[in-house]
């Protein structure tokens, strides 16, 4: 996230700065992280909202 904010991330995020991180997955290698990202992108908007709500609940615990 810090790399993206400093302009050292992907081209898209150099021009469109991220505002916040919604979901954090620790302990993934690059391949696993890319698969996770693709899986999240395939979710419907309603499923993503549910995932974000679940992540917020876990973060509060």
PDB file of C-alpha atoms in Angstrom:
ATOM      1  CA  UNK A   1       0.000   0.000   0.000  1.00  0.00           C
ATOM      2  CA  UNK A   2       2.840   2.375   0.893  1.00  0.00           C
ATOM      3  CA  UNK A   3       4.613   1.573  -2.387  1.00  0.00           C
ATOM      4  CA  UNK A   4       1.468   2.438  -4.314  1.00  0.00           C
ATOM      5  CA  UNK A   5       1.062   5.727  -2.475  1.00  0.00           C
ATOM      6  CA  UNK A   6       4.696   6.659  -3.145  1.00  0.00           C
ATOM      7  CA  UNK A   7       4.282   6.046  -6.894  1.00  0.00           C
ATOM      8  CA  UNK A   8       6.323   2.828  -7.028  1.00  0.00           C
ATOM      9  CA  UNK A   9       3.373   0.489  -7.594  1.00  0.00           C
ATOM     10  CA  UNK A  10       1.663  -0.445 -10.828  1.00  0.00           C
ATOM     11  CA  UNK A  11       1.130   2.180 -13.545  1.00  0.00           C
ATOM     12  CA  UNK A  12      -2.576   2.423 -12.788  1.00  0.00           C
ATOM     13  CA  UNK A  13      -1.966   3.223  -9.117  1.00  0.00           C
ATOM     14  CA  UNK A  14       0.665   5.809  -9.967  1.00  0.00           C
ATOM     15  CA  UNK A  15      -2.067   7.840 -11.646  1.00  0.00           C
ATOM     16  CA  UNK A  16      -5.005   6.753  -9.453  1.00  0.00           C
ATOM     17  CA  UNK A  17      -3.811   6.773  -5.860  1.00  0.00           C
ATOM     18  CA  UNK A  18      -5.512   4.202  -3.605  1.00  0.00           C
ATOM     19  CA  UNK A  19      -7.541   5.690  -0.765  1.00  0.00           C
ATOM     20  CA  UNK A  20      -7.632   2.730   1.605  1.00  0.00           C
ATOM     21  CA  UNK A  21      -7.060  -0.990   1.802  1.00  0.00           C
ATOM     22  CA  UNK A  22     -10.296  -2.923   2.148  1.00  0.00           C
ATOM     23  CA  UNK A  23      -8.918  -6.444   2.462  1.00  0.00           C
ATOM     24  CA  UNK A  24      -5.499  -7.616   3.623  1.00  0.00           C
ATOM     25  CA  UNK A  25      -4.314 -11.189   3.073  1.00  0.00           C
ATOM     26  CA  UNK A  26      -1.044 -12.025   4.811  1.00  0.00           C
ATOM     27  CA  UNK A  27       1.289 -14.898   4.065  1.00  0.00           C
ATOM     28  CA  UNK A  28       0.615 -15.218   0.341  1.00  0.00           C
ATOM     29  CA  UNK A  29       3.304 -15.532  -2.292  1.00  0.00           C
ATOM     30  CA  UNK A  30       2.940 -13.558  -5.517  1.00  0.00           C
ATOM     31  CA  UNK A  31       1.105 -16.339  -7.355  1.00  0.00           C
ATOM     32  CA  UNK A  32      -1.363 -16.874  -4.509  1.00  0.00           C
ATOM     33  CA  UNK A  33      -1.921 -13.117  -4.167  1.00  0.00           C
ATOM     34  CA  UNK A  34      -2.691 -12.755  -7.883  1.00  0.00           C
ATOM     35  CA  UNK A  35      -5.140 -15.666  -7.724  1.00  0.00           C
ATOM     36  CA  UNK A  36      -6.798 -14.080  -4.673  1.00  0.00           C
ATOM     37  CA  UNK A  37      -7.086 -10.735  -6.487  1.00  0.00           C
ATOM     38  CA  UNK A  38      -8.633 -12.367  -9.570  1.00  0.00           C
ATOM     39  CA  UNK A  39     -11.080 -14.240  -7.360  1.00  0.00           C
ATOM     40  CA  UNK A  40     -12.148 -11.024  -5.638  1.00  0.00           C
ATOM     41  CA  UNK A  41     -12.548  -9.209  -8.962  1.00  0.00           C
ATOM     42  CA  UNK A  42     -14.924 -11.949 -10.165  1.00  0.00           C
ATOM     43  CA  UNK A  43     -17.270 -11.450  -7.201  1.00  0.00           C
ATOM     44  CA  UNK A  44     -20.484  -9.500  -7.587  1.00  0.00           C
ATOM     45  CA  UNK A  45     -20.741  -6.085  -5.925  1.00  0.00           C
ATOM     46  CA  UNK A  46     -22.961  -7.580  -3.210  1.00  0.00           C
ATOM     47  CA  UNK A  47     -20.445 -10.359  -2.514  1.00  0.00           C
ATOM     48  CA  UNK A  48     -17.621  -7.803  -2.278  1.00  0.00           C
ATOM     49  CA  UNK A  49     -19.613  -5.736   0.230  1.00  0.00           C
ATOM     50  CA  UNK A  50     -20.106  -8.882   2.300  1.00  0.00           C
ATOM     51  CA  UNK A  51     -16.398  -9.640   2.133  1.00  0.00           C
ATOM     52  CA  UNK A  52     -15.553  -6.083   3.232  1.00  0.00           C
ATOM     53  CA  UNK A  53     -18.028  -6.271   6.103  1.00  0.00           C
ATOM     54  CA  UNK A  54     -16.495  -9.568   7.208  1.00  0.00           C
ATOM     55  CA  UNK A  55     -12.972  -8.084   7.028  1.00  0.00           C
ATOM     56  CA  UNK A  56     -14.059  -5.065   9.118  1.00  0.00           C
ATOM     57  CA  UNK A  57     -15.584  -7.363  11.734  1.00  0.00           C
ATOM     58  CA  UNK A  58     -12.381  -9.415  11.965  1.00  0.00           C
ATOM     59  CA  UNK A  59     -10.270  -6.253  12.215  1.00  0.00           C
ATOM     60  CA  UNK A  60     -12.293  -5.036  15.189  1.00  0.00           C
ATOM     61  CA  UNK A  61     -11.733  -8.292  17.134  1.00  0.00           C
TER      62      UNK A  61
END
